[in-house]
XYZ file of C-alpha atoms in Angstrom:
326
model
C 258.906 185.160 71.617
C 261.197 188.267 71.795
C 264.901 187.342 72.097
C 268.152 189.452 71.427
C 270.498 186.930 69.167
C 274.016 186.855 68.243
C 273.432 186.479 64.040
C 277.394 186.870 63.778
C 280.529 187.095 66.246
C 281.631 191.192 65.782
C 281.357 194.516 67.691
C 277.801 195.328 70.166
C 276.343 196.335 67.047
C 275.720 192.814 65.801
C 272.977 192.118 68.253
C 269.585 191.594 67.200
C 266.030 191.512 68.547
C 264.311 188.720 66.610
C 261.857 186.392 66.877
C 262.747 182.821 68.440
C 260.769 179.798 69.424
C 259.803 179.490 73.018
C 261.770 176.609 74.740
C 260.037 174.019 76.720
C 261.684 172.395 79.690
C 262.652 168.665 80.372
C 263.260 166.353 82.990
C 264.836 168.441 85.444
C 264.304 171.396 84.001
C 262.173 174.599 84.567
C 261.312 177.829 82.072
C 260.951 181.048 82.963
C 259.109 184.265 81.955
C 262.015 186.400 82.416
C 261.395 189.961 84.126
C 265.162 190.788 84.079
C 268.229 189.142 82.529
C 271.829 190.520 84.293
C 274.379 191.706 81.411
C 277.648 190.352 81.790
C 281.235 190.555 80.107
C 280.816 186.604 79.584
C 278.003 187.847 77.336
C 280.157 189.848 75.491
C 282.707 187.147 74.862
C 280.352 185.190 73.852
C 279.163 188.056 71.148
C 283.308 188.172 70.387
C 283.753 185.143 69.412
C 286.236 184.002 72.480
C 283.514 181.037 73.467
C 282.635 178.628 70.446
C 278.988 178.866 70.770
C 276.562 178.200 67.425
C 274.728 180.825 66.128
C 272.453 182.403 66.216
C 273.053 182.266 70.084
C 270.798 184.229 72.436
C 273.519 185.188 75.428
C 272.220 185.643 79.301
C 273.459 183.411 82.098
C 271.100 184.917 85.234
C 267.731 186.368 85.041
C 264.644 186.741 87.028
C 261.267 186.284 86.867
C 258.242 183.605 87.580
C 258.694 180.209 86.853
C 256.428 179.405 83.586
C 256.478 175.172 83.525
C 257.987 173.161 85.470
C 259.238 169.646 83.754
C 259.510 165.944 84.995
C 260.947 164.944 88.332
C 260.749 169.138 89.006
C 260.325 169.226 92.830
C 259.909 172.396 95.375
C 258.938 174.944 92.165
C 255.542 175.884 90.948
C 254.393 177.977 87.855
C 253.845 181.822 88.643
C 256.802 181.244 91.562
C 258.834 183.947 91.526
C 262.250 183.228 91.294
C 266.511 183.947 90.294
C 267.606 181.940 88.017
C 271.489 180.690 86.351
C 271.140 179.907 82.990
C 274.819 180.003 82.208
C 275.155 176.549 81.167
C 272.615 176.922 77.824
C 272.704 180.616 78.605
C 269.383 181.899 76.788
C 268.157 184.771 79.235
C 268.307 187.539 76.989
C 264.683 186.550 75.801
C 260.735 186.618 77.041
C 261.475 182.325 78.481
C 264.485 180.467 78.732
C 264.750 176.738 80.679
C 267.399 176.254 82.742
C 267.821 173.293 85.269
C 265.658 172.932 88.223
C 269.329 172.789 90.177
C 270.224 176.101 89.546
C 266.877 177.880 90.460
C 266.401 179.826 93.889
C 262.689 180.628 95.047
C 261.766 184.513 95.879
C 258.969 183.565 97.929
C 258.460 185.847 100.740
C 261.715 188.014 100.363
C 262.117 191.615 100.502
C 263.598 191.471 97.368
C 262.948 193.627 93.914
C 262.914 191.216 90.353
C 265.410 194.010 89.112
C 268.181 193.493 92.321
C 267.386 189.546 91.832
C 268.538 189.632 88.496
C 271.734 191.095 89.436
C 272.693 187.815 91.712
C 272.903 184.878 90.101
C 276.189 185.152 88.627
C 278.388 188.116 90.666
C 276.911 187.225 93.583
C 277.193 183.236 93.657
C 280.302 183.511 92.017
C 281.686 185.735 94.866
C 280.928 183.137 97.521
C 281.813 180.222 95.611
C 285.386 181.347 94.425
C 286.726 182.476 98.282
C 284.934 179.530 99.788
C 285.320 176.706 97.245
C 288.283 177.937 95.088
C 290.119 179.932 97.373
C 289.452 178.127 100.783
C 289.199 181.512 102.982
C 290.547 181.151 106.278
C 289.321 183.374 109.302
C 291.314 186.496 109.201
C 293.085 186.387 106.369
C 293.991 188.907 103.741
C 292.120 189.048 100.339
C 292.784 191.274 97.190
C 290.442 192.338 94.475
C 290.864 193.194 91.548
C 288.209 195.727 89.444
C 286.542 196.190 92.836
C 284.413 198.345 91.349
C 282.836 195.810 88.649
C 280.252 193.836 88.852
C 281.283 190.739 90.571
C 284.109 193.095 92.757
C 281.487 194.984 93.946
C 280.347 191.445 95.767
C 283.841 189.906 96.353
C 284.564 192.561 98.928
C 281.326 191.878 101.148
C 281.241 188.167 100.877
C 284.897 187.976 101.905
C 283.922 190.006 104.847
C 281.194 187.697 105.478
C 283.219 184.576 105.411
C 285.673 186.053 107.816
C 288.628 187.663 105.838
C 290.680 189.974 108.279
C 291.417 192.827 105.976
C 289.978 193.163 102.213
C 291.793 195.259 99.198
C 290.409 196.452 96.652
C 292.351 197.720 93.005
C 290.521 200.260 90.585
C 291.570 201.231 87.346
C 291.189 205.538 87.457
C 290.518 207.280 90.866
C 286.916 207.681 89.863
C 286.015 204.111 90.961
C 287.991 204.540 94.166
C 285.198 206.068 96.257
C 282.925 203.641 94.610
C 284.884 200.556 95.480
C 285.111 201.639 99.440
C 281.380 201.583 99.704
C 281.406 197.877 98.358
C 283.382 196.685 101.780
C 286.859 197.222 100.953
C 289.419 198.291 103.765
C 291.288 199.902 101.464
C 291.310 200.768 96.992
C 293.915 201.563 95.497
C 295.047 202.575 91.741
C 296.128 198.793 89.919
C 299.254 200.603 88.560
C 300.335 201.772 92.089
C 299.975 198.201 93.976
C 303.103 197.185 93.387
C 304.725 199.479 95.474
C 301.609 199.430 98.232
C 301.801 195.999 98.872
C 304.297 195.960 101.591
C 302.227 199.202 103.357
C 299.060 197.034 103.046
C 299.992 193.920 105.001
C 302.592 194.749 106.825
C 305.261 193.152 104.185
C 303.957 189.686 104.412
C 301.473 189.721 101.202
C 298.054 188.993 100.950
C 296.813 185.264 101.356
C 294.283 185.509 98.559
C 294.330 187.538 95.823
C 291.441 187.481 93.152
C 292.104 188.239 89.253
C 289.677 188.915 86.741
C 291.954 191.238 85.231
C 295.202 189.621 83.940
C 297.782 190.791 81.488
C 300.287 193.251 84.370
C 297.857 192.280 86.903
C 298.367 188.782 86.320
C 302.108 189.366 87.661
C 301.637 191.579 90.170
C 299.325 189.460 91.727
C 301.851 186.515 91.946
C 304.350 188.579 93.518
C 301.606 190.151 96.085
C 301.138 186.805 97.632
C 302.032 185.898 100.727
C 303.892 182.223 101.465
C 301.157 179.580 101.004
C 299.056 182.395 99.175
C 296.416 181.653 96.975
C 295.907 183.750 93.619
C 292.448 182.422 91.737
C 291.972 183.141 87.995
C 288.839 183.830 87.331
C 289.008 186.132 83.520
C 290.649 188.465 81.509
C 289.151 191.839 81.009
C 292.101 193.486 79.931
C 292.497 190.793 76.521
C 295.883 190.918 77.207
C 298.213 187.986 76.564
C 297.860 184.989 78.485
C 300.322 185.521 81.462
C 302.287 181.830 81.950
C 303.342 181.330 85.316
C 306.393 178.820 85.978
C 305.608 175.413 88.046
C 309.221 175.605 89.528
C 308.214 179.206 90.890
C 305.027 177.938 92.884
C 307.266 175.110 94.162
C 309.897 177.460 95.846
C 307.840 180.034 97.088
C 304.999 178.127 98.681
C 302.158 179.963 96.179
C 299.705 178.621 94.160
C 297.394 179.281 91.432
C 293.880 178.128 90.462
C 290.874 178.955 88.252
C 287.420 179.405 89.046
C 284.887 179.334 86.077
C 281.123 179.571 87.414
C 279.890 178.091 84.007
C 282.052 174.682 84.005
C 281.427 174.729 87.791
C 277.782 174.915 87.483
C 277.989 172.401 84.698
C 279.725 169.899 86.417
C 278.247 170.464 90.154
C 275.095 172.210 89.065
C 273.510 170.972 92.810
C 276.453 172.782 94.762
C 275.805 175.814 92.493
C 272.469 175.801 93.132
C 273.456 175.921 97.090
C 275.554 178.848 96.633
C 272.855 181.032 94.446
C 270.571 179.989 97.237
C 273.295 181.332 99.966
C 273.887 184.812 97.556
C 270.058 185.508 97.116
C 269.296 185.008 101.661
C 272.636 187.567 101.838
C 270.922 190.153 98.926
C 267.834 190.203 101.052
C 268.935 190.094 104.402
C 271.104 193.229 103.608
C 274.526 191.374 104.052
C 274.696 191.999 100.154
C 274.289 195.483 98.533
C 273.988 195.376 95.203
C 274.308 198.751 92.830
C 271.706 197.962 89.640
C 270.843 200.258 86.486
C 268.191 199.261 84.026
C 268.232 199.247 80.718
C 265.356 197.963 78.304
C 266.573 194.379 76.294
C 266.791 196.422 72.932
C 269.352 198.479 74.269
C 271.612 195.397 75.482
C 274.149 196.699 72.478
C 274.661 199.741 74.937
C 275.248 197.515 77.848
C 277.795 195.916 75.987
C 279.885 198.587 75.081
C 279.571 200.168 78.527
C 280.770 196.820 79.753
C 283.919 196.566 77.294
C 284.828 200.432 78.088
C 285.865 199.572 81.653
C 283.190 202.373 82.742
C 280.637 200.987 84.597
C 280.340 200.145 88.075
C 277.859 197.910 89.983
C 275.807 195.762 87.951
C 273.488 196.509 84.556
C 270.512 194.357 84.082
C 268.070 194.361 80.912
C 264.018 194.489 81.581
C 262.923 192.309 79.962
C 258.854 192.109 80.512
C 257.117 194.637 82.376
């Protein structure tokens, strides 16, 4: 089957289309002909180098399409089902099948919902709900900040907070050309990442923001420590800026009542791939209900070297997702 491989960690340019052996599911497990696979920056780290994966690796960790063979002790799925898919554990999706476990499968049966938007769910989407809910533990009416709220999963952080009750939601942008796109995502307010620090005290009324979210780090990393309220929450959950890891002193979290966590949708859906499962199942009902808007752009799989570097520039907003059948 058709696959895009990493042959060698490098630049976007190092992606291939070759040739790979169609995989075959086990107990558990499911394949799928994949319609779509999402394009994420875990991709690209993987393509870096940053996550020791052999090669050649084929990335993609969410895709859609119709369930192709279902293996032993596979209940409630059926060949030709269409369905969204995580495949972040093995990842795989950049290819014509990939298996994945029957856990983290959610049927499309019966939902107003496109293969190309479907694509676009499994990991921004789930991830959304799981880090405020499970990471985070969002209380009714309390105040949540975003960084990138333009990206990919930002773009679904803002609504799902909403949706689980937050009382005002923040977004930060990089340039004032992802502002307007940010506000249309949920957001209360966007503003500049350079300018929060001195916003912070305008935004919540000088107490500091019970949650804040950073997939950002390096500066951000800091100024999202010192944006948090008393018994504020600040979740790790990347580092898009590859800046230097940002330490943050124990002794500090013990005097001002703030704490610090990660949330990594991979190792989570490793280790509880059941409870991931349940939130990809909670992310796909919101996408078709209409509680979830999602912004997609298509781009065919051979051009998923393009995706990548539109990813690492910082540009894009919404979500990019590679067709990959017709």
């Amino acid at each position: 089957m058709k696959a895009v491989t990493i042959p060698a960690f490098g630049e976007a340019d190092v992606l291939r289309v070759d040739e790979v052996k169609v995989p075959e599911p086990g107990p558990g497990q499911v394949s799928i002909d994949v319609a779509y696979a999402g394009a994420n920056f875990a991709e690209v780290l993987y393509r870096r180098g940053v996550v020791d994966v052999p090669l050649p690796f084929v990335p993609g960790i969410e895709v859609s399409g119709h369930v192709r063979a279902v293996g032993p002790d596979v209940e409630g799925l059926r060949p030709g089902q269409p369905v969204a898919a995580l495949t972040i554990v093995d990842s795989g999706g950049y290819a014509e099948a990939v298996v994945t476990s029957a856990d983290l499968v959610a049927p499309l049966d019966g939902l107003d919902l496109g293969l190309d938007v479907a694509a676009a769910i499994p990991s921004n989407s789930t991830t959304a709900f799981l880090v405020l809910d499970r990471a985070a533990r969002i209380e009714p009416g309390e105040t949540v900040l975003v960084h990138a709220a333009a990206g990919g999963v930002g773009s679904q952080l803002g609504q799902a907070a909403r949706q689980l009750g937050a009382g005002r939601v923040v977004g930060t942008v990089g340039g004032p050309a992802k502002i307007e796109t940010a506000r249309g995502f949920g957001y209360d307010d966007v503003v500049l990442r350079d300018d929060l620090p001195d916003r912070v005290a305008d935004l919540t009324g000088g107490r500091g923001f019970d949650i804040v979210v950073d997939m950002v780090g390096g500066p951000a990393r800091r100024t999202s420590l010192d944006a948090l309220a008393p018994m504020g929450r600040m979740i790790v959950m990347g580092n898009a800026s590859g800046a230097d890891d940002v330490g943050v002193s124990a002794n500090e979290l013990w005097f001002s009542n703030k704490s610090v966590s990660g949330f990594n949708l991979a190792a989570f859906s490793g280790a509880f791939p059941a409870e991931a499962g349940r939130g990809l199942r909670r992310a796909v009902a919101a996408a078709a209900s209409g509680d979830l808007r999602l912004q997609v752009e298509e781009l065919p799989l051979e051009r998923a070297a393009e995706a990548h570097r539109r990813i690492e520039s910082g540009a894009t907003t919404g979500k990019l997702v590679l067709a990959v059948r017709g």
